[in-house]
CSV table of C-alpha atoms in Angstrom, one decimal:
chain,number,residue,atom,x,y,z
I,1,MET,CA,21.0,7.5,-22.0
I,2,LYS,CA,20.1,3.9,-22.6
I,3,ASN,CA,19.7,3.3,-18.8
I,4,TYR,CA,17.8,6.5,-18.4
I,5,LEU,CA,15.3,5.6,-21.1
I,6,LEU,CA,14.9,2.1,-19.6
I,7,ASN,CA,14.3,3.5,-16.1
I,8,GLY,CA,11.8,5.8,-17.5
I,9,LEU,CA,9.8,3.1,-19.2
I,10,MET,CA,10.0,0.9,-16.1
I,11,ALA,CA,8.7,3.8,-14.0
I,12,ILE,CA,5.7,4.4,-16.2
I,13,PHE,CA,4.9,0.7,-16.1
I,14,ALA,CA,5.3,0.7,-12.3
I,15,ILE,CA,3.0,3.6,-11.8
I,16,ALA,CA,0.5,2.5,-14.4
I,17,ILE,CA,-0.3,-0.9,-12.8
I,18,PHE,CA,-2.1,1.0,-10.0
I,19,SER,CA,-4.4,2.6,-12.6
I,20,GLN,CA,-7.5,0.4,-12.5
I,21,CYS,CA,-10.6,0.7,-14.5
I,22,LYS,CA,-14.1,0.3,-13.1
I,23,LYS,CA,-17.3,-0.7,-14.9
I,24,ASN,CA,-20.4,1.5,-14.6
I,25,GLU,CA,-23.0,-0.9,-13.5
I,26,ASP,CA,-25.9,0.9,-15.2
I,27,ASN,CA,-24.7,0.5,-18.8
I,28,ASP,CA,-21.7,-0.6,-20.8
I,29,LEU,CA,-19.5,2.4,-19.9
I,30,LYS,CA,-16.3,1.9,-18.1
I,31,LEU,CA,-14.5,4.5,-16.0
I,32,ILE,CA,-10.7,4.3,-16.7
I,33,GLN,CA,-7.7,6.4,-15.9
I,34,ILE,CA,-5.8,7.6,-19.0
I,35,SER,CA,-2.2,8.5,-18.6
I,36,LYS,CA,-0.9,11.9,-19.6
I,37,LEU,CA,2.7,13.3,-19.4
I,38,ILE,CA,3.2,16.6,-17.7
I,39,THR,CA,6.3,18.4,-16.7
I,40,VAL,CA,7.5,18.3,-13.1
I,41,GLU,CA,7.2,22.1,-12.9
I,42,ALA,CA,3.5,21.8,-14.0
I,43,MET,CA,2.9,19.0,-11.5
I,44,ARG,CA,4.1,21.2,-8.6
I,45,THR,CA,1.5,23.8,-9.5
I,46,LEU,CA,-1.4,21.3,-9.1
I,47,PRO,CA,-3.6,22.1,-6.1
I,48,VAL,CA,-2.6,20.5,-2.7
I,49,GLY,CA,-4.5,20.9,0.5
I,50,LEU,CA,-7.7,20.3,2.5
I,51,THR,CA,-11.0,20.2,0.7
I,52,LYS,CA,-14.5,19.2,1.8
I,53,ALA,CA,-15.3,15.6,2.4
I,54,ILE,CA,-16.0,13.5,-0.7
I,55,ALA,CA,-17.1,9.9,-1.2
I,56,VAL,CA,-14.4,7.2,-1.7
I,57,LYS,CA,-14.2,6.1,-5.3
I,58,LYS,CA,-11.4,3.6,-5.2
I,59,PRO,CA,-9.9,2.8,-1.8
I,60,GLY,CA,-6.1,2.4,-1.8
I,61,LYS,CA,-3.8,2.2,1.3
I,62,ILE,CA,-5.3,2.5,4.7
I,63,TYR,CA,-3.8,3.9,7.9
I,64,ILE,CA,-4.9,4.5,11.4
I,65,TYR,CA,-3.7,7.2,13.8
I,66,ASN,CA,-5.3,7.9,17.2
I,67,ASP,CA,-9.0,8.0,16.5
I,68,TYR,CA,-8.6,8.7,12.8
I,69,LEU,CA,-8.8,6.5,9.7
I,70,PHE,CA,-7.0,7.6,6.6
I,71,ILE,CA,-8.0,6.1,3.2
I,72,ASN,CA,-5.8,6.8,0.2
I,73,GLU,CA,-7.6,7.5,-3.1
I,74,PRO,CA,-4.8,6.4,-5.6
I,75,ASN,CA,-3.2,9.4,-7.4
I,76,LYS,CA,-5.6,11.8,-5.9
I,77,GLY,CA,-5.2,12.2,-2.1
I,78,ILE,CA,-6.4,11.0,1.3
I,79,HIS,CA,-9.9,10.7,2.8
I,80,ILE,CA,-9.9,11.5,6.6
I,81,TYR,CA,-12.5,9.9,8.9
I,82,ASN,CA,-13.2,10.3,12.5
I,83,ASN,CA,-13.2,6.6,13.6
I,84,ALA,CA,-13.7,7.1,17.4
I,85,ASN,CA,-16.8,5.0,16.9
I,86,PRO,CA,-16.1,2.2,14.4
I,87,ASN,CA,-19.8,1.5,14.2
I,88,ALA,CA,-20.3,4.9,12.6
I,89,PRO,CA,-17.1,6.5,11.0
I,90,VAL,CA,-17.6,10.2,10.1
I,91,ASN,CA,-16.2,11.5,6.8
I,92,LEU,CA,-14.4,14.7,7.8
I,93,ALA,CA,-12.4,16.0,4.8
I,94,PHE,CA,-10.3,15.1,1.8
I,95,LEU,CA,-6.6,16.0,1.6
I,96,GLN,CA,-5.9,16.6,-2.0
I,97,ILE,CA,-2.4,15.4,-3.0
I,98,PRO,CA,-1.8,14.7,-6.7
I,99,GLY,CA,0.1,11.5,-7.4
I,100,ASN,CA,-0.4,10.2,-3.8
I,101,VAL,CA,-0.2,6.4,-3.2
I,102,ASP,CA,1.0,6.0,0.4
I,103,LEU,CA,1.3,7.7,3.7
I,104,ALA,CA,2.7,7.4,7.3
I,105,ILE,CA,2.1,9.6,10.4
I,106,SER,CA,4.3,10.4,13.4
I,107,ASN,CA,3.9,13.1,16.0
I,108,ASN,CA,1.0,14.8,14.2
I,109,VAL,CA,2.9,15.0,11.0
I,110,LEU,CA,1.6,13.2,7.9
I,111,TYR,CA,4.1,12.2,5.3
I,112,ALA,CA,2.8,11.4,1.8
I,113,ASP,CA,4.2,11.0,-1.7
I,114,SER,CA,3.3,13.3,-4.5
I,115,TYR,CA,4.7,11.7,-7.6
I,116,VAL,CA,8.5,12.3,-7.2
I,117,ASP,CA,8.2,14.5,-4.1
I,118,LEU,CA,7.7,13.9,-0.4
I,119,LEU,CA,5.2,16.2,1.3
I,120,ALA,CA,4.8,16.8,5.1
I,121,PHE,CA,1.6,18.1,6.6
I,122,ASP,CA,0.9,19.3,10.2
I,123,ILE,CA,-2.3,17.5,11.2
I,124,THR,CA,-2.4,18.7,14.8
I,125,SER,CA,-5.8,20.2,13.9
I,126,VAL,CA,-7.5,18.0,11.4
I,127,ALA,CA,-9.8,20.8,10.5
I,128,ASN,CA,-6.8,23.0,9.6
I,129,ILE,CA,-4.2,20.7,8.0
I,130,LYS,CA,-1.2,22.6,6.6
I,131,GLN,CA,1.6,21.6,4.3
I,132,ILE,CA,4.8,22.3,6.1
I,133,LYS,CA,7.5,20.9,3.8
I,134,ARG,CA,8.1,19.5,0.3
I,135,LEU,CA,11.2,17.4,-0.5
I,136,PRO,CA,11.6,17.5,-4.2
I,137,ASP,CA,13.0,14.7,-6.4
I,138,VAL,CA,13.3,12.0,-3.7
I,139,PHE,CA,11.4,9.3,-5.6
I,140,LYS,CA,13.4,9.6,-8.9
I,141,GLN,CA,12.4,6.1,-10.0
I,142,PHE,CA,9.0,7.5,-10.9
I,143,TYR,CA,10.2,10.0,-13.5
I,144,ALA,CA,8.9,9.4,-17.0
I,145,LEU,CA,10.9,9.8,-20.1
I,146,GLY,CA,12.7,13.2,-20.5
I,147,TYR,CA,13.2,15.3,-23.6
I,148,SER,CA,16.4,17.3,-23.5
I,149,ASN,CA,16.8,18.4,-19.9
I,150,GLN,CA,13.0,18.4,-19.2
I,151,LYS,CA,11.6,16.1,-16.6
I,152,TYR,CA,8.1,14.5,-16.8
I,153,VAL,CA,5.8,12.5,-14.6
I,154,VAL,CA,2.7,10.5,-15.6
I,155,THR,CA,-0.6,11.9,-14.4
I,156,TYR,CA,-4.1,10.4,-14.9
I,157,LYS,CA,-7.4,11.6,-16.1
I,158,ASP,CA,-10.7,9.8,-15.3
I,159,THR,CA,-12.5,9.0,-18.6
I,160,LEU,CA,-15.7,7.2,-19.5
I,161,VAL,CA,-15.4,4.9,-22.5
I,162,ARG,CA,-17.5,2.2,-24.1
I,163,GLU,CA,-16.5,-1.2,-22.7
I,164,ASN,CA,-15.9,-2.6,-26.2
I,165,ASN,CA,-13.5,0.2,-26.8
I,166,ALA,CA,-11.7,-0.1,-23.5
I,167,SER,CA,-9.8,-3.3,-24.1
I,168,SER,CA,-6.8,-1.8,-25.8
I,169,GLY,CA,-4.2,-1.2,-23.2
I,170,PHE,CA,-6.1,-3.0,-20.5
I,171,LYS,CA,-6.0,-6.5,-19.2
I,172,ASN,CA,-8.0,-8.0,-16.3
I,173,ASP,CA,-8.9,-4.5,-15.2
I,174,ILE,CA,-5.2,-3.4,-14.8
I,175,ALA,CA,-3.9,-0.7,-17.2
I,176,PHE,CA,-0.6,-1.1,-18.8
I,177,TYR,CA,1.0,1.7,-20.8
I,178,SER,CA,3.9,1.2,-23.2
I,179,SER,CA,4.0,4.7,-24.5
I,180,ALA,CA,6.5,7.3,-23.3
I,181,SER,CA,3.8,9.1,-22.0
I,182,SER,CA,5.7,3.5,18.0
I,183,SER,CA,2.8,5.2,20.2
I,184,SER,CA,3.6,8.5,18.5
I,185,SER,CA,3.2,6.8,15.1
I,186,GLY,CA,0.2,5.3,13.3
I,187,GLN,CA,-0.4,1.8,11.8
I,188,GLY,CA,-0.5,0.9,8.2
I,189,GLY,CA,-1.5,-2.3,6.4
I,190,SER,CA,0.7,-5.1,5.1
I,191,MET,CA,0.6,-3.6,1.6
I,192,ALA,CA,2.3,-0.4,2.8
I,193,ARG,CA,5.2,1.1,1.0
I,194,PHE,CA,5.8,3.7,3.8
I,195,THR,CA,6.7,2.8,7.4
I,196,LEU,CA,8.3,4.5,10.5
I,197,LEU,CA,10.9,3.1,12.8
I,198,ASN,CA,13.5,4.7,15.2
I,199,ASP,CA,12.8,8.3,14.1
I,200,HIS,CA,13.1,7.4,10.5
I,201,LEU,CA,10.7,7.2,7.6
I,202,TYR,CA,11.4,4.3,5.2
I,203,THR,CA,9.8,4.1,1.8
I,204,VAL,CA,10.1,1.5,-1.0
I,205,GLY,CA,9.7,2.2,-4.7
I,206,THR,CA,9.9,-0.4,-7.4
I,207,MET,CA,13.7,-0.8,-6.9
I,208,ASP,CA,14.8,1.3,-4.0
I,209,LEU,CA,14.6,1.6,-0.2
I,210,SER,CA,14.7,5.4,0.7
I,211,LEU,CA,15.5,6.8,4.1
I,212,PHE,CA,14.4,10.0,5.7
I,213,ASP,CA,15.4,11.4,9.1
I,214,VAL,CA,12.3,12.5,11.0
I,215,LYS,CA,13.8,13.2,14.4
I,216,ALA,CA,12.4,16.7,13.9
I,217,PRO,CA,9.0,15.5,12.6
I,218,ALA,CA,8.2,18.8,10.9
I,219,ASN,CA,11.5,18.9,9.1
I,220,PRO,CA,12.1,15.6,7.4
I,221,THR,CA,15.4,15.3,5.6
I,222,PHE,CA,16.4,12.8,2.9
I,223,VAL,CA,19.3,10.5,3.9
I,224,LYS,CA,19.9,8.1,1.0
I,225,SER,CA,18.5,5.4,-1.2
I,226,ILE,CA,19.5,1.8,-1.3
I,227,ASN,CA,19.1,-0.2,-4.5
I,228,LEU,CA,17.2,-3.4,-3.9
I,229,GLY,CA,16.7,-4.7,-7.5
I,230,TRP,CA,13.5,-4.8,-9.5
I,231,GLY,CA,10.1,-5.9,-8.1
I,232,VAL,CA,10.0,-4.3,-4.6
I,233,GLU,CA,6.4,-4.2,-3.2
I,234,THR,CA,5.9,-3.8,0.5
I,235,ILE,CA,7.7,-3.0,3.8
I,236,PHE,CA,7.0,-4.0,7.4
I,237,PRO,CA,8.9,-3.0,10.5
I,238,TYR,CA,9.5,-5.2,13.5
I,239,ASP,CA,12.0,-5.4,16.4
I,240,ASN,CA,14.6,-3.0,14.8
I,241,LYS,CA,14.3,-4.8,11.5
I,242,LEU,CA,12.7,-4.1,8.1
I,243,PHE,CA,11.0,-6.9,6.2
I,244,ILE,CA,10.7,-6.0,2.5
I,245,GLY,CA,8.4,-8.0,0.3
I,246,THR,CA,9.4,-8.3,-3.4
I,247,ASN,CA,8.2,-10.4,-6.4
I,248,THR,CA,10.8,-13.0,-5.7
I,249,GLY,CA,11.4,-13.0,-2.0
I,250,MET,CA,11.7,-11.2,1.4
I,251,HIS,CA,14.7,-9.0,2.3
I,252,ILE,CA,15.5,-8.7,5.9
I,253,PHE,CA,17.4,-5.5,7.0
I,254,ASN,CA,18.8,-4.7,10.5
I,255,ALA,CA,17.8,-1.1,11.2
I,256,ALA,CA,19.3,-0.8,14.7
I,257,ASP,CA,21.4,1.9,13.2
I,258,ALA,CA,18.4,3.6,11.7
I,259,ALA,CA,20.4,5.7,9.2
I,260,ASN,CA,22.4,2.7,7.9
I,261,PRO,CA,20.2,-0.4,7.6
I,262,VAL,CA,22.2,-3.5,6.8
I,263,LYS,CA,20.9,-6.4,4.7
I,264,LEU,CA,21.0,-9.6,6.7
I,265,SER,CA,19.4,-12.1,4.2
I,266,THR,CA,16.9,-12.8,1.5
I,267,TYR,CA,14.2,-15.4,1.8
I,268,SER,CA,13.6,-16.5,-1.8
I,269,HIS,CA,10.5,-17.9,-3.5
I,270,ILE,CA,9.0,-18.3,-6.9
I,271,PHE,CA,7.8,-15.2,-8.8
I,272,ALA,CA,4.6,-13.9,-6.9
I,273,CYS,CA,3.1,-10.9,-5.2
I,274,ASP,CA,4.5,-10.9,-1.7
I,275,PRO,CA,3.2,-8.9,1.3
I,276,VAL,CA,4.6,-10.0,4.7
I,277,VAL,CA,3.9,-9.5,8.4
I,278,VAL,CA,6.0,-10.5,11.4
I,279,GLN,CA,5.3,-11.6,15.0
I,280,GLY,CA,7.9,-13.0,17.4
I,281,LYS,CA,10.3,-15.3,15.6
I,282,TYR,CA,8.0,-16.0,12.6
I,283,ALA,CA,7.1,-14.1,9.4
I,284,TYR,CA,3.9,-14.8,7.5
I,285,VAL,CA,4.1,-14.3,3.7
I,286,THR,CA,1.3,-14.6,1.1
I,287,LEU,CA,1.9,-15.5,-2.5
I,288,ARG,CA,-0.8,-15.2,-5.1
I,289,MET,CA,-1.5,-15.4,-8.8
I,290,GLY,CA,-2.4,-12.2,-10.5
I,291,THR,CA,-1.9,-10.1,-13.6
I,292,SER,CA,1.0,-8.1,-12.3
I,293,CYS,CA,2.5,-11.2,-10.5
I,294,ARG,CA,2.7,-13.5,-13.5
I,295,GLN,CA,2.0,-17.2,-13.0
I,296,ALA,CA,2.5,-18.3,-9.4
I,297,VAL,CA,0.7,-20.0,-6.6
I,298,ASN,CA,-1.9,-19.1,-4.0
I,299,GLN,CA,-0.5,-19.9,-0.6
I,300,LEU,CA,0.5,-18.8,2.9
I,301,GLU,CA,4.0,-19.5,4.0
I,302,VAL,CA,5.3,-19.5,7.6
I,303,VAL,CA,9.0,-18.6,7.8
I,304,ASP,CA,11.2,-19.0,10.9
I,305,ILE,CA,13.3,-15.8,11.3
I,306,GLU,CA,14.7,-16.5,14.8
I,307,ASP,CA,18.1,-16.3,13.0
I,308,PRO,CA,17.4,-13.4,10.6
I,309,THR,CA,20.5,-14.2,8.6
I,310,LYS,CA,19.1,-17.7,7.8
I,311,PRO,CA,15.3,-17.5,7.3
I,312,LYS,CA,13.7,-20.9,6.6
I,313,GLN,CA,10.3,-22.0,5.6
I,314,VAL,CA,8.6,-24.2,8.2
I,315,ALA,CA,5.1,-24.6,6.7
I,316,VAL,CA,3.0,-23.9,3.6
I,317,PHE,CA,-0.8,-23.7,3.3
I,318,PRO,CA,-2.8,-23.5,0.1
I,319,MET,CA,-5.1,-20.4,-0.2
I,320,LEU,CA,-7.6,-19.1,-2.7
I,321,ASN,CA,-6.1,-15.8,-3.7
I,322,PRO,CA,-4.3,-14.3,-0.6
I,323,HIS,CA,-3.5,-10.6,-0.4
I,324,GLY,CA,-2.9,-8.6,2.7
I,325,LEU,CA,-2.7,-10.0,6.2
I,326,SER,CA,-2.4,-8.9,9.9
I,327,VAL,CA,-1.5,-10.6,13.1
I,328,SER,CA,-3.0,-9.9,16.6
I,329,GLY,CA,-2.2,-12.1,19.5
I,330,ASN,CA,-2.7,-15.8,18.5
I,331,ASN,CA,-4.7,-14.9,15.4
I,332,LEU,CA,-3.9,-14.2,11.8
I,333,PHE,CA,-6.4,-12.4,9.6
I,334,LEU,CA,-5.9,-13.0,5.8
I,335,CYS,CA,-7.5,-11.2,2.8
I,336,GLU,CA,-8.6,-13.6,0.1
I,337,GLY,CA,-9.3,-11.1,-2.7
I,338,ASP,CA,-12.7,-11.8,-4.2
I,339,TYR,CA,-13.1,-14.7,-1.8
I,340,GLY,CA,-13.5,-12.8,1.4
I,341,ILE,CA,-11.4,-12.7,4.6
I,342,LYS,CA,-10.4,-15.5,6.9
I,343,SER,CA,-9.2,-15.8,10.5
I,344,PHE,CA,-6.8,-18.4,11.8
I,345,ASN,CA,-5.4,-19.5,15.1
I,346,ILE,CA,-1.6,-19.5,14.7
I,347,THR,CA,-0.6,-21.0,18.1
I,348,ASN,CA,0.7,-24.1,16.3
I,349,LYS,CA,2.7,-22.8,13.3
I,350,MET,CA,2.6,-26.2,11.6
I,351,GLU,CA,-1.2,-26.4,11.6
I,352,VAL,CA,-2.3,-22.8,10.7
I,353,GLY,CA,-4.1,-23.9,7.6
I,354,LYS,CA,-6.1,-26.5,9.5
I,355,ASN,CA,-7.0,-24.0,12.2
I,356,MET,CA,-9.3,-21.6,10.3
I,357,LEU,CA,-11.7,-20.0,12.7
I,358,GLN,CA,-14.0,-18.1,10.3
I,359,HIS,CA,-14.4,-17.4,6.6
I,360,ILE,CA,-16.5,-14.4,5.7
I,361,ASN,CA,-16.9,-15.0,1.9
I,362,ASN,CA,-19.3,-12.3,0.9
I,363,ILE,CA,-16.9,-9.4,0.7
I,364,LYS,CA,-13.9,-8.5,-1.4
I,365,SER,CA,-10.7,-7.8,0.6
I,366,TYR,CA,-7.3,-6.4,-0.3
I,367,ASP,CA,-5.6,-5.3,2.9
I,368,VAL,CA,-6.3,-5.5,6.6
I,369,ILE,CA,-5.3,-3.8,9.9
I,370,ALA,CA,-6.0,-5.4,13.2
I,371,GLY,CA,-6.5,-2.1,15.1
I,372,PRO,CA,-7.1,-1.4,18.7
I,373,LYS,CA,-10.9,-1.0,18.2
I,374,SER,CA,-11.7,-2.9,15.1
I,375,LEU,CA,-10.5,-5.0,12.2
I,376,ILE,CA,-10.3,-2.7,9.2
I,377,VAL,CA,-10.6,-4.4,5.8
I,378,THR,CA,-10.3,-2.6,2.5
I,379,GLY,CA,-11.5,-4.0,-0.8
I,380,ALA,CA,-13.2,-3.1,-4.1
I,381,ASP,CA,-16.6,-2.6,-2.4
I,382,GLY,CA,-15.2,-0.2,0.3
I,383,VAL,CA,-13.7,-0.2,3.8
I,384,TYR,CA,-15.3,-2.6,6.3
I,385,GLN,CA,-14.9,-2.7,10.0
I,386,PHE,CA,-15.4,-5.8,12.1
I,387,ALA,CA,-15.5,-6.6,15.8
I,388,TYR,CA,-12.8,-9.2,15.9
I,389,PHE,CA,-11.9,-9.9,19.5
I,390,ASN,CA,-13.8,-13.2,19.1
I,391,PRO,CA,-12.2,-14.3,15.8
I,392,VAL,CA,-14.5,-17.3,15.6
I,393,ASN,CA,-17.5,-15.0,15.2
I,394,MET,CA,-16.4,-11.6,13.7
I,395,LYS,CA,-19.2,-9.2,13.3
I,396,GLN,CA,-19.5,-6.3,10.8
I,397,LEU,CA,-19.6,-2.9,12.5
I,398,SER,CA,-19.7,-0.6,9.5
I,399,LEU,CA,-18.9,-0.2,5.8
I,400,ILE,CA,-17.6,2.9,4.1
I,401,ARG,CA,-19.1,2.1,0.7
I,402,VAL,CA,-17.4,2.9,-2.5
I,403,ASP,CA,-19.3,5.5,-4.6
I,404,LYS,CA,-19.8,3.7,-7.9
I,405,SER,CA,-21.3,6.7,-9.8
I,406,ALA,CA,-19.4,7.6,-13.0
I,407,SER,CA,-18.5,11.2,-12.1
I,408,LEU,CA,-15.5,12.0,-9.8
């Protein structure tokens, strides 16, 4: 019982850190998300499915698949855009999924979390998306406290409050709750918790790596979970390996046997938020200060992974507040939070920090995907797209602007 209660509290904390509050610029009101416990049975009766297109309120994870751009609205669902022309993306529809935070797509099947369940959708026709499977109870780390044999999850309600009354329970715009309350696949950002490799879907929670067999895309099956310890944040696939970013380091798993990934090593660092991307024999890791990351440093690390059993740091470069990153060819694109986005030439691994090509400092950036048609950058203001094939002179193509009105 003691472990169960502890896990419940940790789960609430893990989910709640995604619950951000947003100031209404017209007055002193602030839009916040208030937590509420509901039973799992009630959660599974919440509406799921395609609705008309709505404006993006708070962009979360981003994902590209064929000519489509998918933008997660944390805990609510997924915006779907036709992105055939990055100069003018078209808002097509909203896929309502309560409790959704991440997604991945393979062979026209979209996989998404819904609190403790995994849902699969057939997106062969984007105008007629259909739910085809629900795998219940696969993300058990996100259960809230239970009473007797009842199971609960934490939902959120958008609420307007006066700013001077909104400080309790919030710090630096992050909400903390202590009450018990391949070509057939797409491409996600470096902040992703879902990824696909060798006909398997891999997801990371706060403590676990979960495996799903998707050889039959429309019929995903849960394989198992592997405990990784506390503080797991991101996952990145490369060359039959999984690179898992945590608060304290980067785990490297050999996934050649897709159903039985084997841990090869852990590259350790000080306590910090830790997304990672990989190209060739090098991994690029960003560490940053932040409320949920405690005291740390702001820097980019280059790690030699030629021998994945013995990763070693080869270079460190100071940054302002680095978040997500993406590599394309000889160039690295790095999000600097409120300080914009930077491009670097990475031909010389020892001189990356000295080889900055451009710094666009008038946007806010959280994560980035170097896609086939554009550089897609998400941040508090919305989702930007840039022409980036000349990384010395990236040009903005479009902006899916966040709707800052109070109502949702």
